[in-house]
């Protein structure tokens, strides 16, 4: 069984509970969900859900970079939305960060997200 290594960077919001920003096990990187929080202030960006999604993806990219990876290494992502009416706006932003072949993905509606966020995105990546 490969050793687990916690990945952390100050370029993304710090974990707000007993979890890591990401955990590497062998060549797999499991990235915790990221909200659209500004890493410097800890405040949600805005005003729209697209702004939150863009920041959440920037935060994921920062954690990936801390593990010597990039968005092209993502093989699976999950998007959590508090309102499925935001699907198209978030999908458009998501397409700015990924190229074909796109990662496998799920998108689910949830009742609420931490800090009043409207979108949270988690991912799994395969690193070289």
JSON list of C-alpha atoms in Angstrom, two decimals:
[
{"chain": "A", "resi": 1, "resn": "UNK", "atom": "CA", "xyz": [0.00, 0.00, 0.00]},
{"chain": "A", "resi": 2, "resn": "UNK", "atom": "CA", "xyz": [1.51, 3.35, -1.04]},
{"chain": "A", "resi": 3, "resn": "UNK", "atom": "CA", "xyz": [2.19, 5.95, 1.63]},
{"chain": "A", "resi": 4, "resn": "UNK", "atom": "CA", "xyz": [-0.19, 8.89, 1.84]},
{"chain": "A", "resi": 5, "resn": "UNK", "atom": "CA", "xyz": [1.17, 12.41, 1.54]},
{"chain": "A", "resi": 6, "resn": "UNK", "atom": "CA", "xyz": [-0.83, 15.52, 2.43]},
{"chain": "A", "resi": 7, "resn": "UNK", "atom": "CA", "xyz": [-0.56, 18.34, -0.11]},
{"chain": "A", "resi": 8, "resn": "UNK", "atom": "CA", "xyz": [-1.02, 21.93, 1.01]},
{"chain": "A", "resi": 9, "resn": "UNK", "atom": "CA", "xyz": [-0.48, 25.38, -0.45]},
{"chain": "A", "resi": 10, "resn": "UNK", "atom": "CA", "xyz": [-1.17, 28.91, 0.72]},
{"chain": "A", "resi": 11, "resn": "UNK", "atom": "CA", "xyz": [-2.25, 29.67, -2.87]},
{"chain": "A", "resi": 12, "resn": "UNK", "atom": "CA", "xyz": [-5.63, 28.08, -2.07]},
{"chain": "A", "resi": 13, "resn": "UNK", "atom": "CA", "xyz": [-7.85, 28.46, 0.99]},
{"chain": "A", "resi": 14, "resn": "UNK", "atom": "CA", "xyz": [-6.65, 26.50, 4.01]},
{"chain": "A", "resi": 15, "resn": "UNK", "atom": "CA", "xyz": [-8.69, 23.54, 5.14]},
{"chain": "A", "resi": 16, "resn": "UNK", "atom": "CA", "xyz": [-11.39, 24.65, 7.57]},
{"chain": "A", "resi": 17, "resn": "UNK", "atom": "CA", "xyz": [-11.68, 21.29, 9.30]},
{"chain": "A", "resi": 18, "resn": "UNK", "atom": "CA", "xyz": [-9.87, 18.02, 9.89]},
{"chain": "A", "resi": 19, "resn": "UNK", "atom": "CA", "xyz": [-9.00, 17.35, 6.25]},
{"chain": "A", "resi": 20, "resn": "UNK", "atom": "CA", "xyz": [-6.22, 18.05, 3.75]},
{"chain": "A", "resi": 21, "resn": "UNK", "atom": "CA", "xyz": [-6.43, 20.22, 0.64]},
{"chain": "A", "resi": 22, "resn": "UNK", "atom": "CA", "xyz": [-5.32, 17.06, -1.18]},
{"chain": "A", "resi": 23, "resn": "UNK", "atom": "CA", "xyz": [-3.83, 13.67, -0.46]},
{"chain": "A", "resi": 24, "resn": "UNK", "atom": "CA", "xyz": [-1.42, 11.88, -2.76]},
{"chain": "A", "resi": 25, "resn": "UNK", "atom": "CA", "xyz": [-1.27, 8.09, -2.72]},
{"chain": "A", "resi": 26, "resn": "UNK", "atom": "CA", "xyz": [1.12, 6.72, -5.31]},
{"chain": "A", "resi": 27, "resn": "UNK", "atom": "CA", "xyz": [0.34, 8.54, -8.55]},
{"chain": "A", "resi": 28, "resn": "UNK", "atom": "CA", "xyz": [-3.24, 9.37, -7.50]},
{"chain": "A", "resi": 29, "resn": "UNK", "atom": "CA", "xyz": [-4.13, 12.78, -6.12]},
{"chain": "A", "resi": 30, "resn": "UNK", "atom": "CA", "xyz": [-7.45, 13.22, -4.32]},
{"chain": "A", "resi": 31, "resn": "UNK", "atom": "CA", "xyz": [-8.38, 16.91, -4.15]},
{"chain": "A", "resi": 32, "resn": "UNK", "atom": "CA", "xyz": [-10.84, 18.10, -1.51]},
{"chain": "A", "resi": 33, "resn": "UNK", "atom": "CA", "xyz": [-13.73, 20.24, -2.63]},
{"chain": "A", "resi": 34, "resn": "UNK", "atom": "CA", "xyz": [-12.94, 23.87, -3.26]},
{"chain": "A", "resi": 35, "resn": "UNK", "atom": "CA", "xyz": [-15.34, 26.75, -2.91]},
{"chain": "A", "resi": 36, "resn": "UNK", "atom": "CA", "xyz": [-14.98, 30.09, -4.65]},
{"chain": "A", "resi": 37, "resn": "UNK", "atom": "CA", "xyz": [-13.03, 31.54, -1.74]},
{"chain": "A", "resi": 38, "resn": "UNK", "atom": "CA", "xyz": [-10.26, 34.06, -2.17]},
{"chain": "A", "resi": 39, "resn": "UNK", "atom": "CA", "xyz": [-7.22, 32.41, -0.56]},
{"chain": "A", "resi": 40, "resn": "UNK", "atom": "CA", "xyz": [-5.98, 35.71, 0.88]},
{"chain": "A", "resi": 41, "resn": "UNK", "atom": "CA", "xyz": [-9.23, 36.85, 2.52]},
{"chain": "A", "resi": 42, "resn": "UNK", "atom": "CA", "xyz": [-11.22, 33.64, 2.95]},
{"chain": "A", "resi": 43, "resn": "UNK", "atom": "CA", "xyz": [-14.23, 35.46, 1.50]},
{"chain": "A", "resi": 44, "resn": "UNK", "atom": "CA", "xyz": [-16.39, 34.21, -1.38]},
{"chain": "A", "resi": 45, "resn": "UNK", "atom": "CA", "xyz": [-15.70, 36.03, -4.63]},
{"chain": "A", "resi": 46, "resn": "UNK", "atom": "CA", "xyz": [-18.62, 37.40, -6.58]},
{"chain": "A", "resi": 47, "resn": "UNK", "atom": "CA", "xyz": [-21.02, 38.60, -7.43]},
{"chain": "A", "resi": 48, "resn": "UNK", "atom": "CA", "xyz": [-22.13, 35.67, -9.60]},
{"chain": "A", "resi": 49, "resn": "UNK", "atom": "CA", "xyz": [-21.94, 31.90, -9.48]},
{"chain": "A", "resi": 50, "resn": "UNK", "atom": "CA", "xyz": [-19.60, 31.99, -12.51]},
{"chain": "A", "resi": 51, "resn": "UNK", "atom": "CA", "xyz": [-17.14, 34.02, -10.42]},
{"chain": "A", "resi": 52, "resn": "UNK", "atom": "CA", "xyz": [-17.35, 31.43, -7.63]},
{"chain": "A", "resi": 53, "resn": "UNK", "atom": "CA", "xyz": [-16.84, 28.56, -10.07]},
{"chain": "A", "resi": 54, "resn": "UNK", "atom": "CA", "xyz": [-13.84, 30.25, -11.68]},
{"chain": "A", "resi": 55, "resn": "UNK", "atom": "CA", "xyz": [-12.24, 30.82, -8.27]},
{"chain": "A", "resi": 56, "resn": "UNK", "atom": "CA", "xyz": [-12.99, 27.27, -7.14]},
{"chain": "A", "resi": 57, "resn": "UNK", "atom": "CA", "xyz": [-11.21, 25.97, -10.25]},
{"chain": "A", "resi": 58, "resn": "UNK", "atom": "CA", "xyz": [-8.29, 28.35, -9.69]},
{"chain": "A", "resi": 59, "resn": "UNK", "atom": "CA", "xyz": [-8.05, 26.99, -6.16]},
{"chain": "A", "resi": 60, "resn": "UNK", "atom": "CA", "xyz": [-8.03, 23.40, -7.47]},
{"chain": "A", "resi": 61, "resn": "UNK", "atom": "CA", "xyz": [-5.33, 24.37, -9.98]},
{"chain": "A", "resi": 62, "resn": "UNK", "atom": "CA", "xyz": [-3.21, 25.83, -7.17]},
{"chain": "A", "resi": 63, "resn": "UNK", "atom": "CA", "xyz": [-3.44, 22.63, -5.13]},
{"chain": "A", "resi": 64, "resn": "UNK", "atom": "CA", "xyz": [-2.62, 20.58, -8.24]},
{"chain": "A", "resi": 65, "resn": "UNK", "atom": "CA", "xyz": [0.42, 22.78, -8.86]},
{"chain": "A", "resi": 66, "resn": "UNK", "atom": "CA", "xyz": [1.58, 22.19, -5.28]},
{"chain": "A", "resi": 67, "resn": "UNK", "atom": "CA", "xyz": [1.64, 18.49, -6.16]},
{"chain": "A", "resi": 68, "resn": "UNK", "atom": "CA", "xyz": [3.50, 19.16, -9.45]},
{"chain": "A", "resi": 69, "resn": "UNK", "atom": "CA", "xyz": [0.34, 18.56, -11.46]},
{"chain": "A", "resi": 70, "resn": "UNK", "atom": "CA", "xyz": [-2.02, 20.48, -13.67]},
{"chain": "A", "resi": 71, "resn": "UNK", "atom": "CA", "xyz": [-5.64, 20.53, -14.78]},
{"chain": "A", "resi": 72, "resn": "UNK", "atom": "CA", "xyz": [-4.79, 18.15, -17.62]},
{"chain": "A", "resi": 73, "resn": "UNK", "atom": "CA", "xyz": [-4.05, 15.49, -14.99]},
{"chain": "A", "resi": 74, "resn": "UNK", "atom": "CA", "xyz": [-7.63, 15.50, -13.66]},
{"chain": "A", "resi": 75, "resn": "UNK", "atom": "CA", "xyz": [-9.50, 12.29, -14.55]},
{"chain": "A", "resi": 76, "resn": "UNK", "atom": "CA", "xyz": [-12.68, 12.78, -12.46]},
{"chain": "A", "resi": 77, "resn": "UNK", "atom": "CA", "xyz": [-14.44, 15.73, -10.91]},
{"chain": "A", "resi": 78, "resn": "UNK", "atom": "CA", "xyz": [-17.61, 16.32, -8.96]},
{"chain": "A", "resi": 79, "resn": "UNK", "atom": "CA", "xyz": [-19.48, 19.60, -8.95]},
{"chain": "A", "resi": 80, "resn": "UNK", "atom": "CA", "xyz": [-21.91, 20.45, -6.15]},
{"chain": "A", "resi": 81, "resn": "UNK", "atom": "CA", "xyz": [-24.47, 23.18, -6.84]},
{"chain": "A", "resi": 82, "resn": "UNK", "atom": "CA", "xyz": [-27.04, 24.68, -4.49]},
{"chain": "A", "resi": 83, "resn": "UNK", "atom": "CA", "xyz": [-29.21, 25.49, -7.52]},
{"chain": "A", "resi": 84, "resn": "UNK", "atom": "CA", "xyz": [-29.32, 23.45, -10.74]},
{"chain": "A", "resi": 85, "resn": "UNK", "atom": "CA", "xyz": [-30.36, 26.65, -12.53]},
{"chain": "A", "resi": 86, "resn": "UNK", "atom": "CA", "xyz": [-26.64, 27.52, -12.27]},
{"chain": "A", "resi": 87, "resn": "UNK", "atom": "CA", "xyz": [-25.58, 24.45, -14.29]},
{"chain": "A", "resi": 88, "resn": "UNK", "atom": "CA", "xyz": [-25.09, 26.26, -17.62]},
{"chain": "A", "resi": 89, "resn": "UNK", "atom": "CA", "xyz": [-23.09, 29.12, -16.10]},
{"chain": "A", "resi": 90, "resn": "UNK", "atom": "CA", "xyz": [-20.81, 26.75, -14.17]},
{"chain": "A", "resi": 91, "resn": "UNK", "atom": "CA", "xyz": [-20.47, 24.46, -17.19]},
{"chain": "A", "resi": 92, "resn": "UNK", "atom": "CA", "xyz": [-19.26, 27.38, -19.32]},
{"chain": "A", "resi": 93, "resn": "UNK", "atom": "CA", "xyz": [-16.59, 28.28, -16.74]},
{"chain": "A", "resi": 94, "resn": "UNK", "atom": "CA", "xyz": [-15.59, 24.62, -16.36]},
{"chain": "A", "resi": 95, "resn": "UNK", "atom": "CA", "xyz": [-14.91, 24.49, -20.11]},
{"chain": "A", "resi": 96, "resn": "UNK", "atom": "CA", "xyz": [-12.35, 27.32, -19.70]},
{"chain": "A", "resi": 97, "resn": "UNK", "atom": "CA", "xyz": [-10.20, 25.07, -17.49]},
{"chain": "A", "resi": 98, "resn": "UNK", "atom": "CA", "xyz": [-10.36, 21.68, -19.22]},
{"chain": "A", "resi": 99, "resn": "UNK", "atom": "CA", "xyz": [-9.65, 20.43, -22.74]},
{"chain": "A", "resi": 100, "resn": "UNK", "atom": "CA", "xyz": [-10.55, 17.20, -24.51]},
{"chain": "A", "resi": 101, "resn": "UNK", "atom": "CA", "xyz": [-10.42, 14.51, -23.47]},
{"chain": "A", "resi": 102, "resn": "UNK", "atom": "CA", "xyz": [-12.47, 15.97, -20.62]},
{"chain": "A", "resi": 103, "resn": "UNK", "atom": "CA", "xyz": [-12.43, 14.37, -17.18]},
{"chain": "A", "resi": 104, "resn": "UNK", "atom": "CA", "xyz": [-15.32, 12.13, -16.17]},
{"chain": "A", "resi": 105, "resn": "UNK", "atom": "CA", "xyz": [-17.71, 14.22, -14.11]},
{"chain": "A", "resi": 106, "resn": "UNK", "atom": "CA", "xyz": [-20.77, 14.25, -11.90]},
{"chain": "A", "resi": 107, "resn": "UNK", "atom": "CA", "xyz": [-22.85, 17.28, -10.99]},
{"chain": "A", "resi": 108, "resn": "UNK", "atom": "CA", "xyz": [-25.31, 17.13, -8.13]},
{"chain": "A", "resi": 109, "resn": "UNK", "atom": "CA", "xyz": [-27.62, 19.55, -6.36]},
{"chain": "A", "resi": 110, "resn": "UNK", "atom": "CA", "xyz": [-27.17, 19.94, -2.61]},
{"chain": "A", "resi": 111, "resn": "UNK", "atom": "CA", "xyz": [-29.20, 21.77, 0.02]},
{"chain": "A", "resi": 112, "resn": "UNK", "atom": "CA", "xyz": [-26.33, 23.98, 1.15]},
{"chain": "A", "resi": 113, "resn": "UNK", "atom": "CA", "xyz": [-22.56, 24.44, 1.02]},
{"chain": "A", "resi": 114, "resn": "UNK", "atom": "CA", "xyz": [-20.11, 25.81, 3.60]},
{"chain": "A", "resi": 115, "resn": "UNK", "atom": "CA", "xyz": [-19.77, 29.58, 3.95]},
{"chain": "A", "resi": 116, "resn": "UNK", "atom": "CA", "xyz": [-22.88, 30.12, 1.81]},
{"chain": "A", "resi": 117, "resn": "UNK", "atom": "CA", "xyz": [-21.13, 29.00, -1.37]},
{"chain": "A", "resi": 118, "resn": "UNK", "atom": "CA", "xyz": [-23.17, 28.20, -4.45]},
{"chain": "A", "resi": 119, "resn": "UNK", "atom": "CA", "xyz": [-20.66, 25.84, -6.05]},
{"chain": "A", "resi": 120, "resn": "UNK", "atom": "CA", "xyz": [-18.00, 23.43, -4.78]},
{"chain": "A", "resi": 121, "resn": "UNK", "atom": "CA", "xyz": [-15.72, 21.31, -6.98]},
{"chain": "A", "resi": 122, "resn": "UNK", "atom": "CA", "xyz": [-13.60, 18.31, -6.04]},
{"chain": "A", "resi": 123, "resn": "UNK", "atom": "CA", "xyz": [-11.36, 16.18, -8.25]},
{"chain": "A", "resi": 124, "resn": "UNK", "atom": "CA", "xyz": [-9.15, 13.13, -8.66]},
{"chain": "A", "resi": 125, "resn": "UNK", "atom": "CA", "xyz": [-5.96, 13.40, -10.72]},
{"chain": "A", "resi": 126, "resn": "UNK", "atom": "CA", "xyz": [-3.36, 10.95, -11.97]},
{"chain": "A", "resi": 127, "resn": "UNK", "atom": "CA", "xyz": [0.16, 12.39, -11.66]},
{"chain": "A", "resi": 128, "resn": "UNK", "atom": "CA", "xyz": [3.30, 11.32, -13.50]}
]
